[in-house]
Each structure stands twice: as C-alpha cells, then as structure tokens.
Amino acid sequence: TALTFATAQVGNFSLNSTLVTNSGEGTLSGTAVLSNTTDYSFNSGSTYSLGAGQSKVMQIKFAPQSAGTKTGTLTVGTGCSTVSLSGVGTAAPNCSLTTSSLAFGIVVTGDSATLTFSIKNNGGGTCCDYVPQLFGVAASLLYDGCWR
C-alpha cells in the first residue's frame, strides 16, 4: 500500500489519509509509527483501539522541510501492511523588487500616474500576490496574479 502526497512548497503542507480496519475478532489496538518525522506527522492521532469490524481514518500531514522527494513509511502494527509514503517538496519563492520605493509625486484626483518596476523570483514556486502585499490595498496593479 502507498500514499502519494500532492506537491507542497517548503512552509506549506499536503494531507492524505489511509483507513485502518479490524477485520478480525476481538480488539485491535496500538500506536502507528512514522519512519520520517521530519517531513511527515499525524494530523488525526496515531493511537487506535478498534472492535471487530471497526475502522479508523489516519490522516498524515506532509510538510517538507526542504526541496526534493521525501519518502517514509507508516507502520500500523502487527498483522497490518506497511504503507509507503512519498511526496515532493518544492522551494519556496524568494521574491524581490528592483526598487525599494516608487515616488508618484502629486497626482490630481481623476488623473493617474504610471511607474514601472521589476520583480524577480530567486527561489522556487511563484510570487503570487507578492506585490500587492508590499504596496498595500491602495495600489492598483495590472497583472495576472503571479510572477514566475
């Protein structure tokens, strides 16, 4: 059995889940263990106690600490299959502007002024919504939302 996680940027996460079912008689109980606790963690708890026929969803969180393919295993307990985990971490964007300020001068109400700037991404991913955060809500920008 395998769980493949959606690609996640460093600083973000992706969730996936697996179902643990007691298909036998009596009670199945224990604590699930992850082999890679740097990039994976339990989002819904790791302990279980299941009567005959009962199930529990175990949700795993993939939060890569660095870029690259990250693997691991989920071991539920005796008699249960080991689940392999796989996810890809991507570098976070590192966005910068070519200018530290834009001076519009005096602009009369109803008129407009245009200044230009360049944005550069020195990291991975995209610089979505980065410029409006820098200039605040008063800035009106014409762009598609992302600089790649």
Short mmCIF file of N, CA and C in Angstrom, two decimals:
data_model
loop_
_atom_site.label_atom_id
_atom_site.label_comp_id
_atom_site.label_asym_id
_atom_site.label_seq_id
_atom_site.Cartn_x
_atom_site.Cartn_y
_atom_site.Cartn_z
N THR A 1 0.85 -1.18 0.00
CA THR A 1 0.00 0.00 0.00
C THR A 1 0.89 1.24 0.00
N ALA A 2 0.46 2.28 -0.73
CA ALA A 2 1.25 3.50 -0.83
C ALA A 2 0.36 4.74 -0.75
N LEU A 3 0.89 5.78 -0.15
CA LEU A 3 0.23 7.09 -0.13
C LEU A 3 1.16 8.07 -0.85
N THR A 4 0.64 8.69 -1.90
CA THR A 4 1.39 9.72 -2.61
C THR A 4 0.73 11.06 -2.30
N PHE A 5 1.53 12.00 -1.85
CA PHE A 5 1.03 13.31 -1.44
C PHE A 5 1.17 14.32 -2.57
N ALA A 6 0.27 15.30 -2.58
CA ALA A 6 0.38 16.40 -3.54
C ALA A 6 1.67 17.17 -3.25
N THR A 7 2.27 17.71 -4.29
CA THR A 7 3.48 18.52 -4.14
C THR A 7 3.19 19.67 -3.18
N ALA A 8 4.13 19.94 -2.29
CA ALA A 8 3.96 21.02 -1.32
C ALA A 8 5.22 21.87 -1.26
N GLN A 9 5.03 23.18 -1.20
CA GLN A 9 6.16 24.10 -1.03
C GLN A 9 6.67 24.02 0.40
N VAL A 10 7.95 24.22 0.57
CA VAL A 10 8.52 24.32 1.92
C VAL A 10 7.76 25.42 2.65
N GLY A 11 7.28 25.13 3.85
CA GLY A 11 6.48 26.09 4.61
C GLY A 11 4.98 25.83 4.48
N ASN A 12 4.58 24.96 3.55
CA ASN A 12 3.18 24.58 3.38
C ASN A 12 3.04 23.08 3.60
N PHE A 13 1.85 22.53 3.39
CA PHE A 13 1.66 21.11 3.64
C PHE A 13 0.60 20.52 2.72
N SER A 14 0.55 19.21 2.68
CA SER A 14 -0.44 18.43 1.94
C SER A 14 -0.92 17.32 2.87
N LEU A 15 -2.20 16.98 2.78
CA LEU A 15 -2.77 15.93 3.62
C LEU A 15 -3.18 14.73 2.79
N ASN A 16 -3.08 13.55 3.38
CA ASN A 16 -3.56 12.33 2.76
C ASN A 16 -3.97 11.39 3.90
N SER A 17 -4.75 10.38 3.59
CA SER A 17 -5.22 9.50 4.66
C SER A 17 -5.27 8.05 4.20
N THR A 18 -5.29 7.18 5.19
CA THR A 18 -5.44 5.74 4.96
C THR A 18 -6.42 5.21 6.01
N LEU A 19 -7.03 4.10 5.71
CA LEU A 19 -8.04 3.52 6.60
C LEU A 19 -7.46 2.28 7.27
N VAL A 20 -7.55 2.24 8.60
CA VAL A 20 -7.14 1.07 9.37
C VAL A 20 -8.43 0.36 9.79
N THR A 21 -8.54 -0.92 9.43
CA THR A 21 -9.76 -1.68 9.71
C THR A 21 -9.41 -2.96 10.49
N ASN A 22 -10.20 -3.25 11.50
CA ASN A 22 -10.07 -4.50 12.23
C ASN A 22 -11.01 -5.51 11.56
N SER A 23 -10.43 -6.37 10.72
CA SER A 23 -11.25 -7.37 10.02
C SER A 23 -11.29 -8.70 10.78
N GLY A 24 -10.69 -8.69 11.95
CA GLY A 24 -10.67 -9.92 12.75
C GLY A 24 -11.65 -9.86 13.91
N GLU A 25 -11.46 -10.77 14.84
CA GLU A 25 -12.27 -10.84 16.05
C GLU A 25 -11.54 -10.09 17.17
N GLY A 26 -12.23 -9.73 18.20
CA GLY A 26 -11.61 -9.07 19.34
C GLY A 26 -11.25 -7.63 19.04
N THR A 27 -10.34 -7.09 19.84
CA THR A 27 -9.95 -5.69 19.71
C THR A 27 -8.56 -5.58 19.11
N LEU A 28 -8.44 -4.67 18.15
CA LEU A 28 -7.15 -4.35 17.54
C LEU A 28 -6.75 -2.98 18.07
N SER A 29 -5.64 -2.91 18.79
CA SER A 29 -5.23 -1.62 19.34
C SER A 29 -3.73 -1.46 19.21
N GLY A 30 -3.30 -0.23 19.22
CA GLY A 30 -1.88 0.06 19.13
C GLY A 30 -1.61 1.51 18.79
N THR A 31 -0.37 1.76 18.42
CA THR A 31 0.07 3.10 18.04
C THR A 31 0.83 3.00 16.73
N ALA A 32 0.38 3.75 15.74
CA ALA A 32 1.06 3.77 14.44
C ALA A 32 2.34 4.59 14.56
N VAL A 33 3.33 4.24 13.72
CA VAL A 33 4.64 4.88 13.78
C VAL A 33 5.04 5.34 12.38
N LEU A 34 5.58 6.56 12.30
CA LEU A 34 6.13 7.10 11.05
C LEU A 34 7.65 7.00 11.09
N SER A 35 8.25 6.56 9.96
CA SER A 35 9.71 6.44 9.93
C SER A 35 10.40 7.78 9.66
N ASN A 36 9.70 8.72 9.04
CA ASN A 36 10.27 10.04 8.72
C ASN A 36 9.42 11.10 9.40
N THR A 37 9.83 11.50 10.61
CA THR A 37 9.06 12.50 11.35
C THR A 37 9.53 13.92 11.07
N THR A 38 10.53 14.06 10.20
CA THR A 38 10.97 15.40 9.78
C THR A 38 9.96 16.01 8.83
N ASP A 39 9.46 15.22 7.88
CA ASP A 39 8.57 15.72 6.84
C ASP A 39 7.13 15.24 6.98
N TYR A 40 6.89 14.22 7.79
CA TYR A 40 5.55 13.66 7.95
C TYR A 40 5.15 13.67 9.42
N SER A 41 3.85 13.88 9.66
CA SER A 41 3.32 13.81 11.02
C SER A 41 1.86 13.35 10.96
N PHE A 42 1.36 12.91 12.11
CA PHE A 42 -0.04 12.52 12.19
C PHE A 42 -0.89 13.76 12.36
N ASN A 43 -1.93 13.88 11.55
CA ASN A 43 -2.84 15.02 11.66
C ASN A 43 -4.07 14.64 12.48
N SER A 44 -4.29 13.33 12.68
CA SER A 44 -5.50 12.88 13.37
C SER A 44 -5.22 11.92 14.52
N GLY A 45 -4.00 11.87 14.97
CA GLY A 45 -3.65 10.97 16.07
C GLY A 45 -3.14 9.64 15.56
N SER A 46 -2.29 9.01 16.36
CA SER A 46 -1.64 7.77 15.92
C SER A 46 -2.12 6.54 16.69
N THR A 47 -2.90 6.72 17.73
CA THR A 47 -3.36 5.57 18.50
C THR A 47 -4.72 5.10 18.00
N TYR A 48 -4.98 3.81 18.18
CA TYR A 48 -6.26 3.25 17.76
C TYR A 48 -6.63 2.09 18.68
N SER A 49 -7.92 1.90 18.83
CA SER A 49 -8.48 0.75 19.54
C SER A 49 -9.79 0.44 18.84
N LEU A 50 -9.77 -0.64 18.05
CA LEU A 50 -10.88 -0.94 17.17
C LEU A 50 -11.49 -2.30 17.49
N GLY A 51 -12.80 -2.32 17.72
CA GLY A 51 -13.51 -3.58 17.89
C GLY A 51 -13.64 -4.27 16.55
N ALA A 52 -14.13 -5.51 16.56
CA ALA A 52 -14.31 -6.28 15.32
C ALA A 52 -15.15 -5.49 14.32
N GLY A 53 -14.63 -5.36 13.09
CA GLY A 53 -15.34 -4.66 12.03
C GLY A 53 -15.23 -3.14 12.05
N GLN A 54 -14.59 -2.57 13.07
CA GLN A 54 -14.47 -1.11 13.15
C GLN A 54 -13.26 -0.62 12.34
N SER A 55 -13.34 0.66 11.95
CA SER A 55 -12.26 1.30 11.18
C SER A 55 -11.95 2.67 11.74
N LYS A 56 -10.75 3.13 11.41
CA LYS A 56 -10.33 4.49 11.78
C LYS A 56 -9.54 5.08 10.61
N VAL A 57 -9.86 6.32 10.28
CA VAL A 57 -9.10 7.04 9.26
C VAL A 57 -7.88 7.65 9.94
N MET A 58 -6.70 7.39 9.39
CA MET A 58 -5.47 8.03 9.88
C MET A 58 -5.05 9.04 8.83
N GLN A 59 -5.04 10.29 9.24
CA GLN A 59 -4.66 11.37 8.33
C GLN A 59 -3.21 11.75 8.59
N ILE A 60 -2.43 11.79 7.51
CA ILE A 60 -1.00 12.10 7.59
C ILE A 60 -0.77 13.47 6.94
N LYS A 61 0.08 14.26 7.56
CA LYS A 61 0.43 15.59 7.06
C LYS A 61 1.85 15.54 6.50
N PHE A 62 1.99 15.98 5.25
CA PHE A 62 3.30 16.09 4.60
C PHE A 62 3.66 17.57 4.57
N ALA A 63 4.69 17.94 5.32
CA ALA A 63 5.17 19.32 5.41
C ALA A 63 6.68 19.31 5.18
N PRO A 64 7.10 19.36 3.91
CA PRO A 64 8.53 19.23 3.61
C PRO A 64 9.37 20.34 4.23
N GLN A 65 10.50 19.95 4.78
CA GLN A 65 11.42 20.91 5.40
C GLN A 65 12.47 21.42 4.41
N SER A 66 12.57 20.74 3.26
CA SER A 66 13.49 21.16 2.20
C SER A 66 12.95 20.62 0.88
N ALA A 67 13.49 21.13 -0.22
CA ALA A 67 13.04 20.71 -1.54
C ALA A 67 13.54 19.30 -1.84
N GLY A 68 12.77 18.57 -2.66
CA GLY A 68 13.17 17.24 -3.10
C GLY A 68 12.12 16.20 -2.78
N THR A 69 12.36 14.97 -3.23
CA THR A 69 11.46 13.86 -2.97
C THR A 69 11.68 13.37 -1.54
N LYS A 70 10.59 13.23 -0.82
CA LYS A 70 10.63 12.79 0.58
C LYS A 70 9.85 11.49 0.72
N THR A 71 10.48 10.48 1.28
CA THR A 71 9.83 9.19 1.45
C THR A 71 9.78 8.83 2.93
N GLY A 72 8.97 7.86 3.22
CA GLY A 72 8.87 7.35 4.59
C GLY A 72 7.95 6.16 4.60
N THR A 73 7.69 5.64 5.78
CA THR A 73 6.76 4.53 5.94
C THR A 73 5.85 4.78 7.14
N LEU A 74 4.66 4.25 7.04
CA LEU A 74 3.70 4.24 8.13
C LEU A 74 3.53 2.80 8.54
N THR A 75 3.88 2.48 9.79
CA THR A 75 3.71 1.14 10.32
C THR A 75 2.59 1.20 11.34
N VAL A 76 1.53 0.42 11.07
CA VAL A 76 0.36 0.47 11.93
C VAL A 76 0.47 -0.53 13.07
N GLY A 77 0.92 -1.73 12.80
CA GLY A 77 1.06 -2.72 13.86
C GLY A 77 1.14 -4.12 13.31
N THR A 78 1.23 -5.08 14.22
CA THR A 78 1.35 -6.49 13.87
C THR A 78 0.15 -6.93 13.02
N GLY A 79 0.44 -7.61 11.93
CA GLY A 79 -0.62 -8.11 11.06
C GLY A 79 -1.15 -7.10 10.08
N CYS A 80 -0.66 -5.87 10.13
CA CYS A 80 -1.12 -4.82 9.22
C CYS A 80 -0.03 -4.52 8.19
N SER A 81 -0.45 -4.13 7.00
CA SER A 81 0.51 -3.78 5.95
C SER A 81 1.24 -2.49 6.30
N THR A 82 2.50 -2.42 5.88
CA THR A 82 3.25 -1.16 5.98
C THR A 82 2.86 -0.30 4.80
N VAL A 83 2.68 0.98 5.03
CA VAL A 83 2.28 1.92 3.98
C VAL A 83 3.47 2.79 3.64
N SER A 84 3.84 2.81 2.35
CA SER A 84 4.95 3.68 1.94
C SER A 84 4.40 5.08 1.66
N LEU A 85 5.18 6.08 2.04
CA LEU A 85 4.81 7.49 1.88
C LEU A 85 5.76 8.16 0.90
N SER A 86 5.21 9.00 0.03
CA SER A 86 6.04 9.71 -0.93
C SER A 86 5.43 11.07 -1.23
N GLY A 87 6.27 12.09 -1.23
CA GLY A 87 5.84 13.44 -1.56
C GLY A 87 7.02 14.24 -2.08
N VAL A 88 6.73 15.30 -2.81
CA VAL A 88 7.77 16.16 -3.36
C VAL A 88 7.63 17.54 -2.74
N GLY A 89 8.73 18.03 -2.17
CA GLY A 89 8.79 19.38 -1.64
C GLY A 89 9.43 20.30 -2.66
N THR A 90 8.87 21.48 -2.83
CA THR A 90 9.45 22.46 -3.74
C THR A 90 9.93 23.67 -2.95
N ALA A 91 10.94 24.34 -3.48
CA ALA A 91 11.48 25.52 -2.81
C ALA A 91 10.43 26.62 -2.76
N ALA A 92 10.42 27.34 -1.68
CA ALA A 92 9.52 28.48 -1.54
C ALA A 92 10.03 29.64 -2.41
N PRO A 93 9.12 30.52 -2.85
CA PRO A 93 9.59 31.66 -3.63
C PRO A 93 10.44 32.60 -2.79
N ASN A 94 11.34 33.28 -3.44
CA ASN A 94 12.16 34.31 -2.81
C ASN A 94 12.05 35.54 -3.72
N CYS A 95 11.04 36.36 -3.46
CA CYS A 95 10.68 37.46 -4.35
C CYS A 95 11.35 38.76 -3.95
N SER A 96 11.82 39.48 -4.96
CA SER A 96 12.43 40.78 -4.69
C SER A 96 12.06 41.76 -5.79
N LEU A 97 12.09 43.04 -5.45
CA LEU A 97 11.81 44.11 -6.40
C LEU A 97 13.09 44.84 -6.77
N THR A 98 13.10 45.45 -7.96
CA THR A 98 14.29 46.19 -8.39
C THR A 98 14.37 47.56 -7.74
N THR A 99 13.33 47.98 -7.09
CA THR A 99 13.32 49.29 -6.43
C THR A 99 12.78 49.13 -5.02
N SER A 100 13.23 49.98 -4.12
CA SER A 100 12.72 49.91 -2.76
C SER A 100 11.57 50.89 -2.53
N SER A 101 11.37 51.83 -3.48
CA SER A 101 10.25 52.77 -3.36
C SER A 101 9.85 53.27 -4.74
N LEU A 102 8.60 53.69 -4.83
CA LEU A 102 8.07 54.30 -6.05
C LEU A 102 7.50 55.66 -5.67
N ALA A 103 7.99 56.72 -6.29
CA ALA A 103 7.54 58.08 -5.97
C ALA A 103 6.61 58.57 -7.07
N PHE A 104 5.32 58.63 -6.79
CA PHE A 104 4.33 59.06 -7.76
C PHE A 104 4.20 60.58 -7.82
N GLY A 105 4.72 61.27 -6.84
CA GLY A 105 4.57 62.73 -6.82
C GLY A 105 3.12 63.10 -6.55
N ILE A 106 2.72 64.29 -7.00
CA ILE A 106 1.35 64.75 -6.80
C ILE A 106 0.51 64.28 -7.98
N VAL A 107 -0.55 63.55 -7.67
CA VAL A 107 -1.48 63.07 -8.70
C VAL A 107 -2.86 63.61 -8.35
N VAL A 108 -3.42 64.40 -9.23
CA VAL A 108 -4.72 65.03 -9.02
C VAL A 108 -5.81 63.96 -9.13
N THR A 109 -6.82 64.07 -8.29
CA THR A 109 -7.95 63.14 -8.32
C THR A 109 -8.52 63.07 -9.73
N GLY A 110 -8.71 61.87 -10.21
CA GLY A 110 -9.21 61.65 -11.56
C GLY A 110 -8.11 61.39 -12.57
N ASP A 111 -6.90 61.80 -12.26
CA ASP A 111 -5.76 61.53 -13.13
C ASP A 111 -5.07 60.24 -12.67
N SER A 112 -4.06 59.86 -13.38
CA SER A 112 -3.31 58.69 -12.97
C SER A 112 -1.84 58.90 -13.27
N ALA A 113 -1.02 58.10 -12.66
CA ALA A 113 0.42 58.13 -12.91
C ALA A 113 0.89 56.70 -13.03
N THR A 114 1.84 56.47 -13.89
CA THR A 114 2.36 55.12 -14.12
C THR A 114 3.85 55.08 -13.85
N LEU A 115 4.26 54.15 -13.03
CA LEU A 115 5.66 53.87 -12.79
C LEU A 115 5.90 52.40 -13.05
N THR A 116 7.10 52.04 -13.37
CA THR A 116 7.39 50.64 -13.63
C THR A 116 8.40 50.11 -12.61
N PHE A 117 8.35 48.82 -12.45
CA PHE A 117 9.28 48.12 -11.57
C PHE A 117 9.42 46.71 -12.10
N SER A 118 10.41 46.00 -11.63
CA SER A 118 10.59 44.59 -11.99
C SER A 118 10.58 43.76 -10.73
N ILE A 119 10.04 42.57 -10.85
CA ILE A 119 10.04 41.62 -9.75
C ILE A 119 10.83 40.39 -10.20
N LYS A 120 11.60 39.84 -9.30
CA LYS A 120 12.42 38.68 -9.62
C LYS A 120 12.19 37.61 -8.55
N ASN A 121 12.08 36.38 -9.00
CA ASN A 121 11.93 35.25 -8.10
C ASN A 121 13.26 34.51 -8.08
N ASN A 122 13.97 34.60 -6.97
CA ASN A 122 15.26 33.93 -6.81
C ASN A 122 15.12 32.55 -6.17
N GLY A 123 13.88 32.11 -5.99
CA GLY A 123 13.64 30.81 -5.35
C GLY A 123 12.86 29.91 -6.26
N GLY A 124 11.96 29.13 -5.68
CA GLY A 124 11.11 28.22 -6.45
C GLY A 124 9.69 28.73 -6.43
N GLY A 125 8.78 27.95 -6.94
CA GLY A 125 7.37 28.31 -6.91
C GLY A 125 7.09 29.58 -7.68
N THR A 126 6.08 30.31 -7.24
CA THR A 126 5.68 31.56 -7.89
C THR A 126 5.53 32.66 -6.86
N CYS A 127 5.66 33.88 -7.31
CA CYS A 127 5.50 35.06 -6.45
C CYS A 127 4.08 35.59 -6.57
N CYS A 128 3.09 34.76 -6.33
CA CYS A 128 1.69 35.17 -6.42
C CYS A 128 1.34 36.14 -5.31
N ASP A 129 0.64 37.17 -5.68
CA ASP A 129 0.11 38.16 -4.73
C ASP A 129 1.19 38.82 -3.88
N TYR A 130 2.42 38.78 -4.31
CA TYR A 130 3.52 39.34 -3.54
C TYR A 130 3.54 40.87 -3.60
N VAL A 131 3.36 41.44 -4.78
CA VAL A 131 3.44 42.90 -4.96
C VAL A 131 2.32 43.63 -4.24
N PRO A 132 1.04 43.19 -4.34
CA PRO A 132 0.01 43.89 -3.57
C PRO A 132 0.28 43.89 -2.08
N GLN A 133 0.91 42.84 -1.55
CA GLN A 133 1.25 42.80 -0.13
C GLN A 133 2.28 43.87 0.20
N LEU A 134 3.20 44.12 -0.72
CA LEU A 134 4.23 45.14 -0.48
C LEU A 134 3.66 46.55 -0.50
N PHE A 135 2.80 46.82 -1.48
CA PHE A 135 2.31 48.18 -1.68
C PHE A 135 1.01 48.46 -0.96
N GLY A 136 0.33 47.47 -0.48
CA GLY A 136 -0.90 47.67 0.25
C GLY A 136 -2.11 47.76 -0.66
N VAL A 137 -3.26 47.94 -0.05
CA VAL A 137 -4.51 47.91 -0.79
C VAL A 137 -4.70 49.14 -1.68
N ALA A 138 -3.97 50.22 -1.46
CA ALA A 138 -4.13 51.43 -2.26
C ALA A 138 -3.54 51.28 -3.66
N ALA A 139 -2.69 50.31 -3.85
CA ALA A 139 -2.06 50.13 -5.16
C ALA A 139 -3.01 49.38 -6.10
N SER A 140 -3.08 49.83 -7.31
CA SER A 140 -3.85 49.15 -8.34
C SER A 140 -2.88 48.62 -9.36
N LEU A 141 -2.80 47.30 -9.48
CA LEU A 141 -1.82 46.67 -10.36
C LEU A 141 -2.53 45.86 -11.43
N LEU A 142 -1.98 45.93 -12.63
CA LEU A 142 -2.49 45.13 -13.72
C LEU A 142 -1.52 43.97 -13.95
N TYR A 143 -1.91 42.80 -13.55
CA TYR A 143 -1.09 41.60 -13.71
C TYR A 143 -1.99 40.39 -13.52
N ASP A 144 -1.51 39.23 -13.85
CA ASP A 144 -2.35 38.03 -13.75
C ASP A 144 -2.31 37.37 -12.37
N GLY A 145 -1.65 38.00 -11.43
CA GLY A 145 -1.60 37.47 -10.06
C GLY A 145 -0.33 36.77 -9.70
N CYS A 146 0.44 36.32 -10.69
CA CYS A 146 1.65 35.57 -10.40
C CYS A 146 2.81 35.98 -11.30
N TRP A 147 3.98 36.00 -10.71
CA TRP A 147 5.20 36.18 -11.47
C TRP A 147 5.97 34.88 -11.34
N ARG A 148 6.36 34.32 -12.46
CA ARG A 148 7.02 33.01 -12.45
C ARG A 148 8.49 33.13 -12.71
#
